[in-house]
Amino acid sequence: MRLEDLGLIGNCQYAALVERTGEVVWCCLPRFDAEPIFGSLLDHADGGRFLCGPASGDAGVQSYVPNTNVLETRFSSPEGSFRVLDFAPRFLEHERFFRPTQLIRILEPVAEAPRVRVLCEPRCGWSKRLPERTNGTDQVRFEGFAAPLTLTTDIPLAYLEGRPFTLSERKHLVLSWGNPVEEPLPALCERSLSQTIRYWQRWVKHCNVPAYYQAEVIRSALALKLHCFEDTGAIVAAVTTSIPEAPGSGRTWDYRYCWLRDAFYVIAAFRMLGHFEERERFVAFLLDVCENQPELELSPLYRIDGGVELSETILQGWPGMDGEGPVRIGNAAALQKQNDVFGEMVLALAPIFLDDRFAGEQSREALALLERLTRKAIAVAGTPDAGIWEHRTDALPRTFSSLMCWAAADRMTRVAERHRPIDASEFGQAALRIRAQILEQAWSPIRHAFASSYAGQDLDASLLQMVSLRLLPLDDDRLRQTVHAIWRELAQDGWLLRYRSDDGFGMPTVAFVICTFWLVEALALLGEHADARVVFERARSALSPLGLLSEDYAATEGRMWGNFPQAYSHVGLIHAAFAASPRWSDIV
C-alpha cells in the first residue's frame, strides 16, 4: 500500500482514509484516537475494510470535488464506468455545526452497466474481533461496539458481502456510529452532500491565499481543518498511527494526539489564512489543560479530551503497513521534557492581545496564563531537555528550545507594554538575557552556524526558524551563514534531514518534509527569492495526486513515509507558499 494512493475525508469529529481501490483502509470511531473499525492500513489481511469498487478489483482515479473535502473515485471497466463519492457530513444547521459520526458513500453509474462490489467488514478495534451482524430491512447492525454501529443502504443486503452486481442507478450507504438513519435514505444523502459541498466551498472562499501556489495552499488548508477536533479544540498531529518513517526503521509512532507545539503551528497557519475560530477553540483547550497543571509542568502532548495518560504499547498481531511494524498505541513522548512548548504556547496566545480585532477574547484568565507561561519559559531557558525532535538520548540544553523561550519573553514584552506596563521591563530584560545566552553558547565558530545544542557542533534544521522568529536582524550574517550551513550539510537528494546524529534510534535516513519548507521560508525572508522558489518547486514533487503530504519523504524512490496526512507538513507548505509567492499587488 502506498500513501500516495490514499484520500482523506472527515468532519472535525473523525477522519477516514480511502484507497484508490474504493476501500476505506483506516477509520477510528467515534473520534481520532479511538480504536479502528477499519484498519487494513495496518493489517491488510484482517484489519477490517469497507469496499465500494469495481468487480474487477482495479484501482480508480481520485479527486476532490473542487475546494471541498468530498472525495470522488472514478472507475472504468469494459462493462462501464461509475464513481464513488465519499464524505463525512459537515454543515451549519440551526446556527450550529452539524458533524454527525457518519460515513456516507454514494455510488453513481456514469456510463453503460458497470459491475461493482460492496463489502463492509468492520472489526471491534485492536482485538480484531468480528462483530455480530443483524440484518434488518435496509440496515445491518454490527453488535459489540461501545455504541450502535449501523449500515443503512438501498443496496440489497445480500450484495453487501462482496457479490458483484450491476449498478444501474445511484445507490447510497450510510455507516452511523450511535443513532442510525431514520429518514428516507436518498433524500438524506443528497441533502448532506449538497450542504457539505456548500459548507467547504464557502469556507475556502473565506481563506486568504498567496498569488502563486493557490491550489496547494487550499488543499493544505482543507486538510488541516480535518485535523481539528471541534468538540474540545484539540488539534491532532496526524490521523494515523504507526506508519514507519522509513522502511525497516522501526520508527512507528502514534500521532493521533494533540502535540501543543504542532497545534501552535496549525493555528499560525490558520491565522495566515484568515481563519481564527480554530485558535479560539484551542485556547479553551489550553486553558483547561493548564487548569489541571498549576505548576505548568506541561506534557508535550495530550489526548484530544485533555487527558495525559498515553502509555506507549506495542500491539501483538498487527503486522503494520506492508509488514513494517511494530504497531504502537500511546506515545512515550508524553513523559518527556520539551522546554520549547512554553514559547509556542505564548506565541499562540500573544496575537489575542496584540490585535484589536480580538478584544473580545482578551480575558483576564488568558492574560494570566500568558504571563505564567512566559515566566515558565524564562525559568527553563538554557536547561536540558529532549528538544523538538523528541530525542530518546541524554537531555541537553537545546538551542531551539531556548530560541522559543526567548520568543516567549520577546512577545510578552510587547503584550505587557499594552496591557501590563509595570511588567514590560521584566520581560524585556529576560528576552535580552536569553538572546545573549543563545549567541554566546550556541554559535559554533567551527561550523560558522548556530548548533543544535549549547557548546555543540551538530546542525539542526529547526534553527532555520531563527529567521522567521527574528532573533537577529535579517542583515545579520550569522543568520545567512546558519541557513546555508544547514542547507549544505543536511541536504539529501535536494531535501533536508532534521539532523545527522543518533537520536536513540540511529541516524535518520529520509527527509522530514517540513524542514524543506522551513528552508524556503528562510531563503525568501533573507531576500533569496529565486532560490526559495526553486526549493519550493522541488518540494511540490512530494505532494500526492490529491495534494496531501506525509511526515517524511524518501527522495531516491519518490515515496512518502510517516504518518499521513501530517499537519506539520501542510503547515510548512502554507508558510513557504506565502513566503515564496510575490505579493498580489506585484502581479495584479
Coordinates of C-alpha atoms in Angstrom, one line a residue:
M1 CA 0.0 0.0 0.0
R2 CA 1.3 3.5 -0.9
L3 CA 0.3 6.6 0.9
E4 CA 0.1 8.4 -2.4
D5 CA -2.9 6.3 -3.2
L6 CA -5.0 7.4 -0.2
G7 CA -7.6 10.2 0.2
L8 CA -8.6 11.9 3.4
I9 CA -12.2 12.6 4.4
G10 CA -13.6 13.9 7.8
N11 CA -15.7 16.4 9.6
C12 CA -13.7 17.6 12.6
Q13 CA -15.1 14.7 14.7
Y14 CA -13.4 11.8 13.0
A15 CA -11.4 11.1 9.8
A16 CA -11.0 8.2 7.3
L17 CA -8.6 7.2 4.6
V18 CA -9.9 5.8 1.3
E19 CA -7.6 4.0 -1.1
R20 CA -7.9 4.2 -4.9
T21 CA -9.4 0.8 -4.9
G22 CA -12.5 2.3 -3.2
E23 CA -11.6 0.7 0.1
V24 CA -11.8 2.6 3.4
V25 CA -8.5 1.4 4.9
W26 CA -8.4 3.4 8.1
C27 CA -11.2 4.8 10.2
C28 CA -11.4 5.2 14.0
L29 CA -14.8 5.9 15.6
P30 CA -16.1 7.8 17.2
R31 CA -13.0 10.1 17.2
F32 CA -9.4 10.3 16.0
D33 CA -7.8 8.4 18.9
A34 CA -10.4 5.7 19.2
E35 CA -9.8 2.1 18.2
P36 CA -10.1 1.4 14.4
I37 CA -13.2 -0.2 13.0
F38 CA -11.4 -0.3 9.6
G39 CA -7.7 -0.9 9.9
S40 CA -6.5 -2.7 6.7
L41 CA -3.9 0.0 6.5
L42 CA -2.0 -1.8 9.3
D43 CA -3.2 -5.3 8.7
H44 CA -4.2 -5.8 5.1
A45 CA -5.4 -9.4 5.6
D46 CA -7.5 -9.0 8.8
G47 CA -7.8 -5.3 9.8
G48 CA -11.3 -4.7 8.6
R49 CA -12.4 -2.9 5.4
F50 CA -15.2 -1.2 3.7
L51 CA -15.0 -1.6 -0.1
C52 CA -17.0 0.1 -2.8
G53 CA -15.2 -0.7 -6.0
P54 CA -15.4 -2.5 -9.4
A55 CA -15.9 -6.2 -9.6
S56 CA -12.5 -6.4 -11.4
G57 CA -10.7 -5.0 -8.3
D58 CA -8.9 -2.4 -10.4
A59 CA -8.0 0.9 -8.9
G60 CA -9.7 4.2 -9.9
V61 CA -8.7 7.8 -10.2
Q62 CA -9.3 10.0 -7.2
S63 CA -10.0 13.7 -7.0
Y64 CA -11.8 16.1 -4.7
V65 CA -14.9 18.0 -5.6
P66 CA -13.3 21.4 -6.1
N67 CA -12.5 23.2 -2.9
T68 CA -14.1 20.6 -0.6
N69 CA -13.2 17.5 1.4
V70 CA -15.7 15.4 -0.6
L71 CA -13.7 12.7 -2.3
E72 CA -14.6 11.2 -5.7
T73 CA -13.1 8.0 -7.1
R74 CA -13.9 7.2 -10.7
F75 CA -13.7 3.6 -12.0
S76 CA -13.7 2.4 -15.6
S77 CA -14.1 -1.2 -16.9
P78 CA -15.2 -2.9 -20.1
E79 CA -18.7 -3.2 -18.6
G80 CA -19.0 0.5 -17.9
S81 CA -17.9 3.3 -15.6
F82 CA -19.0 4.7 -12.2
R83 CA -17.9 6.9 -9.4
V84 CA -18.0 6.8 -5.6
L85 CA -18.5 9.9 -3.6
D86 CA -17.1 9.6 0.0
F87 CA -17.6 12.2 2.7
A88 CA -18.4 12.9 6.3
P89 CA -21.3 15.4 6.7
R90 CA -20.4 18.8 7.9
F91 CA -22.5 22.0 7.6
L92 CA -24.3 24.7 9.5
E93 CA -27.7 23.8 10.9
H94 CA -29.7 25.7 13.4
E95 CA -26.7 28.0 13.9
R96 CA -24.5 25.1 15.0
F97 CA -22.0 22.9 13.1
F98 CA -23.7 19.6 12.3
R99 CA -20.9 16.9 12.2
P100 CA -22.5 13.5 12.9
T101 CA -20.4 10.5 13.2
Q102 CA -21.4 9.2 9.8
L103 CA -19.6 8.0 6.8
I104 CA -21.6 8.4 3.6
R105 CA -20.8 6.6 0.3
I106 CA -22.7 7.3 -2.9
L107 CA -22.3 5.0 -5.9
E108 CA -23.3 6.6 -9.2
P109 CA -23.2 4.9 -12.7
V110 CA -21.6 7.2 -15.3
A111 CA -21.7 5.1 -18.5
E112 CA -23.2 1.7 -19.6
A113 CA -23.6 -1.0 -16.9
P114 CA -20.7 -1.2 -14.6
R115 CA -20.3 -4.2 -12.3
V116 CA -19.4 -3.3 -8.7
R117 CA -18.7 -5.0 -5.4
V118 CA -19.6 -3.7 -1.9
L119 CA -18.1 -5.3 1.2
C120 CA -18.4 -4.0 4.7
E121 CA -16.3 -5.9 7.3
P122 CA -15.7 -3.8 10.4
R123 CA -13.6 -5.0 13.3
C124 CA -14.0 -4.4 17.1
G125 CA -10.9 -2.3 17.4
W126 CA -7.5 -3.6 18.2
S127 CA -8.8 -7.0 19.2
K128 CA -9.9 -7.5 15.6
R129 CA -12.9 -9.4 16.9
L130 CA -15.7 -9.8 14.3
P131 CA -18.9 -8.1 15.4
E132 CA -22.2 -9.9 15.3
R133 CA -24.3 -8.9 12.3
T134 CA -28.0 -8.5 12.5
N135 CA -29.9 -7.8 9.2
G136 CA -33.0 -5.6 9.1
T137 CA -35.0 -4.4 6.1
D138 CA -32.5 -1.9 4.9
Q139 CA -29.9 -2.0 7.7
V140 CA -27.1 -4.1 9.0
R141 CA -26.4 -3.7 12.8
F142 CA -23.0 -4.6 14.0
E143 CA -23.0 -5.6 17.6
G144 CA -20.1 -5.5 20.0
F145 CA -19.0 -1.8 19.9
A146 CA -19.3 0.8 22.6
A147 CA -22.2 2.4 20.7
P148 CA -24.5 1.0 17.9
L149 CA -22.8 0.8 14.5
T150 CA -25.3 0.6 11.7
L151 CA -25.0 0.4 7.9
T152 CA -28.1 1.8 6.2
T153 CA -28.4 1.3 2.4
D154 CA -30.7 0.9 -0.6
I155 CA -28.4 -1.8 -2.0
P156 CA -29.9 -5.3 -1.4
L157 CA -28.3 -6.6 1.8
A158 CA -27.5 -9.9 0.0
Y159 CA -24.9 -7.9 -2.1
L160 CA -23.0 -6.5 0.9
E161 CA -20.6 -9.4 1.4
G162 CA -18.8 -8.8 -1.9
R163 CA -21.1 -10.4 -4.5
P164 CA -20.7 -8.5 -7.8
F165 CA -23.8 -6.7 -9.1
T166 CA -24.8 -4.3 -11.9
L167 CA -25.0 -0.7 -10.8
S168 CA -28.0 0.7 -12.8
E169 CA -28.9 3.7 -10.7
R170 CA -27.5 5.8 -7.8
K171 CA -27.1 3.9 -4.6
H172 CA -26.4 5.1 -1.1
L173 CA -24.7 3.8 2.1
V174 CA -24.5 5.5 5.5
L175 CA -22.4 4.0 8.2
S176 CA -23.5 5.5 11.5
W177 CA -22.0 5.4 15.0
G178 CA -24.7 6.0 17.6
N179 CA -28.2 6.8 16.3
P180 CA -29.0 5.0 13.0
V181 CA -30.6 6.7 10.0
E182 CA -34.4 7.0 10.4
E183 CA -35.4 9.2 7.4
P184 CA -35.6 8.3 3.7
L185 CA -32.0 7.4 2.7
P186 CA -31.6 9.0 -0.8
A187 CA -33.0 12.4 0.4
L188 CA -30.7 12.4 3.4
C189 CA -27.6 11.6 1.4
E190 CA -28.3 14.1 -1.4
R191 CA -29.1 16.9 1.1
S192 CA -26.0 16.0 3.2
L193 CA -23.9 16.0 0.0
S194 CA -25.1 19.3 -1.3
Q195 CA -24.8 21.1 2.1
T196 CA -21.4 19.6 2.8
I197 CA -20.1 20.8 -0.5
R198 CA -21.6 24.2 0.0
Y199 CA -20.0 24.4 3.5
W200 CA -16.5 23.6 2.4
Q201 CA -16.6 25.8 -0.7
R202 CA -17.8 28.8 1.4
W203 CA -15.1 28.1 4.0
V204 CA -12.5 28.2 1.2
K205 CA -13.8 31.5 -0.1
H206 CA -13.0 33.0 3.3
C207 CA -9.4 31.8 3.1
N208 CA -6.5 34.2 2.3
V209 CA -4.3 32.7 -0.4
P210 CA -1.0 33.7 -1.9
A211 CA -0.7 34.9 -5.5
Y212 CA 1.1 31.7 -6.5
Y213 CA 0.6 28.0 -5.4
Q214 CA -3.1 28.6 -4.6
A215 CA -4.3 25.1 -5.3
E216 CA -1.6 23.6 -3.0
V217 CA -2.5 26.1 -0.2
I218 CA -6.2 25.5 -0.5
R219 CA -5.8 21.7 -0.2
S220 CA -3.4 22.1 2.7
A221 CA -5.9 24.4 4.5
L222 CA -8.7 21.8 3.9
A223 CA -6.5 19.0 5.2
L224 CA -5.5 21.0 8.3
K225 CA -9.1 21.7 9.1
L226 CA -9.8 18.0 9.2
H227 CA -7.1 17.6 12.0
C228 CA -9.2 19.8 14.3
F229 CA -11.3 18.0 17.0
E230 CA -14.0 20.6 17.3
D231 CA -15.5 19.1 20.5
T232 CA -12.6 20.2 22.7
G233 CA -10.5 22.4 20.4
A234 CA -7.6 19.9 20.3
I235 CA -5.7 19.5 17.1
V236 CA -4.1 16.2 16.2
A237 CA -0.7 15.8 14.6
A238 CA -2.0 13.2 12.2
V239 CA -5.0 10.9 11.8
T240 CA -2.9 7.7 11.8
T241 CA -0.6 5.6 14.0
S242 CA 2.5 3.5 13.2
I243 CA 3.2 4.3 9.6
P244 CA 7.0 4.0 9.6
E245 CA 9.3 7.0 9.0
A246 CA 11.3 4.8 6.7
P247 CA 11.3 1.1 5.6
G248 CA 13.0 -1.1 8.2
S249 CA 13.4 1.8 10.6
G250 CA 11.1 0.6 13.5
R251 CA 10.2 4.3 13.9
T252 CA 6.5 3.9 14.2
W253 CA 4.7 6.3 16.4
D254 CA 1.1 7.1 17.3
Y255 CA 0.3 10.6 16.2
R256 CA -3.5 10.7 16.9
Y257 CA -3.0 13.2 19.8
C258 CA -2.6 16.9 20.4
W259 CA 1.0 18.0 20.4
L260 CA 0.9 21.5 21.9
R261 CA 3.7 22.5 19.5
D262 CA 2.0 21.2 16.4
A263 CA -1.2 22.8 17.4
F264 CA 0.5 26.2 17.6
Y265 CA 1.9 25.8 14.1
V266 CA -1.5 24.9 12.8
I267 CA -3.0 27.9 14.4
A268 CA -0.3 30.1 13.0
A269 CA -1.2 28.7 9.5
F270 CA -4.9 29.4 10.1
R271 CA -4.1 33.0 11.1
M272 CA -2.2 33.4 7.8
L273 CA -5.2 32.0 6.0
G274 CA -7.5 34.4 7.8
H275 CA -9.3 31.8 10.0
F276 CA -9.4 32.4 13.7
E277 CA -12.1 30.1 15.2
E278 CA -9.6 27.3 15.5
R279 CA -7.4 29.4 17.7
E280 CA -10.4 30.3 19.9
R281 CA -11.2 26.7 20.5
F282 CA -7.6 25.7 21.0
V283 CA -7.1 28.5 23.6
A284 CA -10.1 27.0 25.5
F285 CA -8.4 23.6 25.3
L286 CA -5.1 25.0 26.6
L287 CA -6.8 26.8 29.5
D288 CA -8.4 23.6 30.5
V289 CA -5.1 21.7 30.3
C290 CA -3.3 24.3 32.3
E291 CA -6.0 24.4 34.9
N292 CA -5.0 20.9 35.8
Q293 CA -1.3 21.8 35.9
P294 CA -0.9 24.5 38.5
E295 CA 2.9 24.3 38.2
L296 CA 2.7 24.3 34.4
E297 CA 4.6 21.0 34.2
L298 CA 3.2 20.7 30.7
S299 CA 3.4 17.5 28.7
P300 CA 4.4 17.9 25.1
L301 CA 1.2 16.1 24.1
Y302 CA -2.3 15.3 25.3
R303 CA -5.2 13.2 24.4
I304 CA -7.8 15.1 22.5
D305 CA -10.0 15.1 25.6
G306 CA -7.1 16.8 27.5
G307 CA -6.0 13.6 29.3
V308 CA -2.4 12.8 29.7
E309 CA -2.4 9.0 30.1
L310 CA -0.6 8.0 26.9
S311 CA 1.4 4.9 27.9
E312 CA 3.1 3.6 24.8
T313 CA 2.2 0.0 24.0
I314 CA 3.3 -2.3 21.1
L315 CA 0.4 -4.4 19.8
Q316 CA 0.9 -8.0 19.0
G317 CA -0.8 -9.5 16.0
W318 CA -0.8 -6.3 13.9
P319 CA 1.9 -6.5 11.2
G320 CA 1.9 -2.8 10.3
M321 CA 1.7 -1.2 6.9
D322 CA 3.3 -3.5 4.4
G323 CA 4.6 -5.5 7.3
E324 CA 6.6 -2.6 8.6
G325 CA 5.8 -2.8 12.3
P326 CA 5.7 -2.5 15.2
V327 CA 2.2 -1.0 15.6
R328 CA 2.1 1.3 18.6
I329 CA -0.7 3.0 20.6
G330 CA 0.1 5.8 23.0
N331 CA 3.3 7.8 22.9
A332 CA 6.1 7.8 25.4
A333 CA 7.0 11.4 24.3
A334 CA 4.2 12.5 26.7
L335 CA 6.7 11.8 29.5
Q336 CA 9.4 13.9 28.1
K337 CA 10.5 17.4 29.0
Q338 CA 10.4 19.7 26.0
N339 CA 11.0 23.3 27.0
D340 CA 10.1 24.8 23.7
V341 CA 6.5 24.2 24.3
F342 CA 6.2 27.1 26.6
G343 CA 7.3 29.5 24.0
E344 CA 5.0 28.1 21.4
M345 CA 2.0 28.5 23.7
V346 CA 2.9 32.1 24.3
L347 CA 3.2 32.6 20.5
A348 CA -0.3 31.1 20.2
L349 CA -1.8 33.4 22.8
A350 CA 0.1 36.6 22.2
P351 CA -1.8 37.7 19.0
I352 CA -5.0 37.9 21.0
F353 CA -3.5 40.8 23.0
L354 CA -1.7 42.5 20.1
D355 CA -4.6 42.6 17.5
D356 CA -7.6 44.8 18.4
R357 CA -9.9 42.6 16.3
F358 CA -9.8 40.1 19.1
A359 CA -10.6 42.4 22.0
G360 CA -13.5 40.2 23.0
E361 CA -11.0 37.3 23.6
Q362 CA -8.8 39.4 25.9
S363 CA -9.9 37.8 29.1
R364 CA -8.1 38.0 32.5
E365 CA -7.7 34.3 32.5
A366 CA -5.9 34.3 29.1
L367 CA -3.6 37.1 30.1
A368 CA -2.8 35.4 33.4
L369 CA -2.0 32.2 31.6
L370 CA 0.2 34.1 29.1
E371 CA 2.2 35.6 32.0
R372 CA 2.6 32.3 33.7
L373 CA 3.7 30.5 30.5
T374 CA 6.2 33.3 29.8
R375 CA 7.7 33.1 33.3
K376 CA 8.0 29.4 33.0
A377 CA 9.8 29.8 29.6
I378 CA 12.2 32.2 31.2
A379 CA 12.9 29.8 34.0
V380 CA 13.7 26.8 31.8
A381 CA 15.6 28.6 29.1
G382 CA 19.0 27.0 28.6
T383 CA 18.2 23.9 30.7
P384 CA 18.5 20.4 29.3
D385 CA 15.5 18.7 27.6
A386 CA 14.6 16.3 24.8
G387 CA 14.1 19.0 22.3
I388 CA 11.7 19.5 19.4
W389 CA 12.7 16.1 17.8
E390 CA 12.0 14.2 21.0
H391 CA 15.4 12.6 21.2
R392 CA 15.5 9.4 23.3
T393 CA 19.1 10.1 24.3
D394 CA 20.5 12.2 27.1
A395 CA 18.9 15.6 27.7
L396 CA 20.9 18.6 26.5
P397 CA 20.4 22.4 26.5
R398 CA 18.8 22.6 23.1
T399 CA 19.2 25.7 21.1
F400 CA 15.7 25.5 19.5
S401 CA 14.1 25.3 23.0
S402 CA 16.0 28.4 24.1
L403 CA 15.0 30.1 20.9
M404 CA 11.3 29.5 21.7
C405 CA 11.9 30.6 25.3
W406 CA 13.4 33.9 24.0
A407 CA 10.4 34.3 21.6
A408 CA 8.1 34.0 24.6
A409 CA 9.8 36.7 26.6
D410 CA 10.1 38.9 23.5
R411 CA 6.4 38.7 22.5
M412 CA 5.3 39.0 26.1
T413 CA 7.3 42.2 26.3
R414 CA 5.1 43.7 23.6
V415 CA 1.9 42.4 25.2
A416 CA 2.9 43.8 28.6
E417 CA 3.6 47.2 27.1
R418 CA 0.0 47.4 26.0
H419 CA -1.7 45.5 28.9
R420 CA 0.7 45.3 31.9
P421 CA 3.2 48.1 31.5
I422 CA 4.5 47.5 35.0
D423 CA 5.9 44.1 33.9
A424 CA 7.3 45.1 30.5
S425 CA 10.8 45.8 31.8
E426 CA 11.0 42.4 33.5
F427 CA 10.1 40.5 30.3
G428 CA 12.3 42.7 28.1
Q429 CA 15.3 42.2 30.3
A430 CA 14.7 38.4 30.2
A431 CA 14.5 38.4 26.4
L432 CA 17.8 40.2 26.2
R433 CA 19.4 37.8 28.6
I434 CA 18.2 34.7 26.8
R435 CA 19.2 36.1 23.5
A436 CA 22.7 36.8 24.7
Q437 CA 22.9 33.3 26.1
I438 CA 22.0 31.8 22.7
L439 CA 24.5 34.0 20.9
E440 CA 27.3 33.0 23.3
Q441 CA 26.5 29.4 23.9
A442 CA 25.0 28.1 20.6
W443 CA 27.3 29.7 18.0
S444 CA 29.8 27.3 16.6
P445 CA 33.0 29.0 15.2
I446 CA 33.9 25.7 13.6
R447 CA 30.5 25.3 11.7
H448 CA 30.1 29.1 11.2
A449 CA 26.5 28.4 12.3
F450 CA 24.3 28.0 15.3
A451 CA 24.5 24.5 16.6
S452 CA 21.7 22.3 17.8
S453 CA 22.8 22.4 21.4
Y454 CA 24.9 24.7 23.6
A455 CA 28.6 24.1 23.0
G456 CA 27.7 21.5 20.4
Q457 CA 28.7 21.1 16.7
D458 CA 25.7 19.3 15.2
L459 CA 23.3 21.2 12.9
D460 CA 19.6 21.2 13.3
A461 CA 17.0 22.2 10.6
S462 CA 14.7 23.6 13.2
L463 CA 17.1 26.5 13.6
L464 CA 16.0 27.8 10.2
Q465 CA 13.2 29.3 12.3
M466 CA 15.6 31.8 13.8
V467 CA 14.9 33.8 10.6
S468 CA 11.1 33.9 10.8
L469 CA 11.2 34.4 14.6
R470 CA 13.5 37.4 14.1
L471 CA 16.1 36.5 16.7
L472 CA 18.5 38.7 14.8
P473 CA 18.1 41.4 12.2
L474 CA 17.8 39.9 8.7
D475 CA 21.0 41.5 7.6
D476 CA 23.0 39.8 10.4
D477 CA 25.4 37.5 8.6
R478 CA 25.1 34.8 11.3
L479 CA 21.6 34.1 10.1
R480 CA 22.6 33.7 6.5
Q481 CA 25.6 31.5 7.4
T482 CA 23.4 29.3 9.6
V483 CA 20.8 28.9 6.8
H484 CA 23.4 28.0 4.2
A485 CA 25.2 25.6 6.5
I486 CA 22.0 23.7 7.2
W487 CA 21.2 23.7 3.5
R488 CA 24.6 22.4 2.6
E489 CA 25.2 19.9 5.4
L490 CA 21.7 18.4 5.9
A491 CA 20.7 18.2 2.3
Q492 CA 19.9 14.8 0.8
D493 CA 18.8 14.5 -2.8
G494 CA 17.6 18.1 -2.7
W495 CA 15.7 17.6 0.6
L496 CA 16.6 18.3 4.2
L497 CA 17.1 15.9 7.0
R498 CA 16.3 17.1 10.5
Y499 CA 19.8 16.4 11.7
R500 CA 22.7 13.9 11.2
S501 CA 23.1 12.4 14.6
D502 CA 21.9 9.4 16.6
D503 CA 18.6 10.2 18.3
G504 CA 18.3 7.0 20.2
F505 CA 17.0 5.0 17.2
G506 CA 20.0 5.5 15.0
M507 CA 20.5 8.1 12.2
P508 CA 17.6 9.4 10.2
T509 CA 17.6 8.2 6.6
V510 CA 14.8 10.1 5.0
A511 CA 13.9 13.8 4.7
F512 CA 11.5 15.4 7.2
V513 CA 9.1 17.3 4.9
I514 CA 8.6 20.5 6.9
C515 CA 12.3 21.1 7.1
T516 CA 12.5 21.8 3.3
F517 CA 9.6 24.2 3.6
W518 CA 11.3 26.0 6.5
L519 CA 14.3 26.4 4.2
V520 CA 12.0 28.0 1.5
E521 CA 10.7 30.4 4.1
A522 CA 14.1 31.3 5.5
L523 CA 15.6 31.9 2.0
A524 CA 12.6 34.1 1.0
L525 CA 12.9 36.2 4.1
L526 CA 16.6 36.7 3.5
G527 CA 15.8 38.0 0.1
E528 CA 17.0 35.0 -1.8
H529 CA 13.7 34.6 -3.7
A530 CA 14.9 32.8 -6.8
D531 CA 16.5 30.0 -4.6
A532 CA 13.4 29.9 -2.4
R533 CA 11.1 29.2 -5.4
V534 CA 13.5 26.6 -6.8
V535 CA 13.4 24.7 -3.5
F536 CA 9.6 25.1 -3.3
E537 CA 9.1 23.7 -6.8
R538 CA 11.2 20.6 -5.7
A539 CA 9.1 20.3 -2.5
R540 CA 5.9 20.3 -4.5
S541 CA 7.0 16.9 -6.1
A542 CA 6.3 15.2 -2.7
L543 CA 2.6 16.0 -3.0
S544 CA 0.3 13.1 -3.6
P545 CA -2.1 13.2 -6.6
L546 CA -4.7 14.7 -4.2
G547 CA -2.3 17.3 -2.9
L548 CA -1.6 15.6 0.5
L549 CA 1.6 15.3 2.4
S550 CA 3.1 12.8 4.8
E551 CA 5.7 13.4 7.5
D552 CA 8.7 12.0 5.7
Y553 CA 9.8 11.7 2.1
A554 CA 12.3 9.3 0.5
A555 CA 13.5 11.3 -2.4
T556 CA 15.6 8.5 -4.0
E557 CA 12.4 6.4 -4.5
G558 CA 10.0 9.3 -4.7
R559 CA 7.8 7.8 -1.9
M560 CA 6.1 9.2 1.2
W561 CA 6.6 7.7 4.6
G562 CA 5.5 8.5 8.1
N563 CA 2.0 9.3 9.5
F564 CA -0.4 10.6 6.9
P565 CA -1.6 13.2 6.3
Q566 CA 0.8 15.2 8.5
A567 CA -0.4 18.5 9.9
Y568 CA 3.1 19.7 10.3
S569 CA 4.0 19.2 6.7
H570 CA 0.9 21.1 5.4
V571 CA 1.6 24.0 7.8
G572 CA 5.1 24.2 6.3
L573 CA 3.7 24.3 2.8
I574 CA 1.3 27.1 3.7
H575 CA 4.0 29.3 5.3
A576 CA 6.5 28.5 2.5
A577 CA 4.0 29.3 -0.2
F578 CA 3.1 32.7 1.3
A579 CA 6.9 33.5 1.7
A580 CA 7.9 32.4 -1.8
S581 CA 5.0 33.9 -3.7
P582 CA 5.0 37.6 -4.9
R583 CA 2.6 39.9 -3.3
W584 CA -0.8 40.3 -5.0
S585 CA 0.0 44.0 -5.6
D586 CA 3.0 43.0 -7.6
I587 CA 1.1 41.0 -10.2
V588 CA -2.4 42.5 -10.5

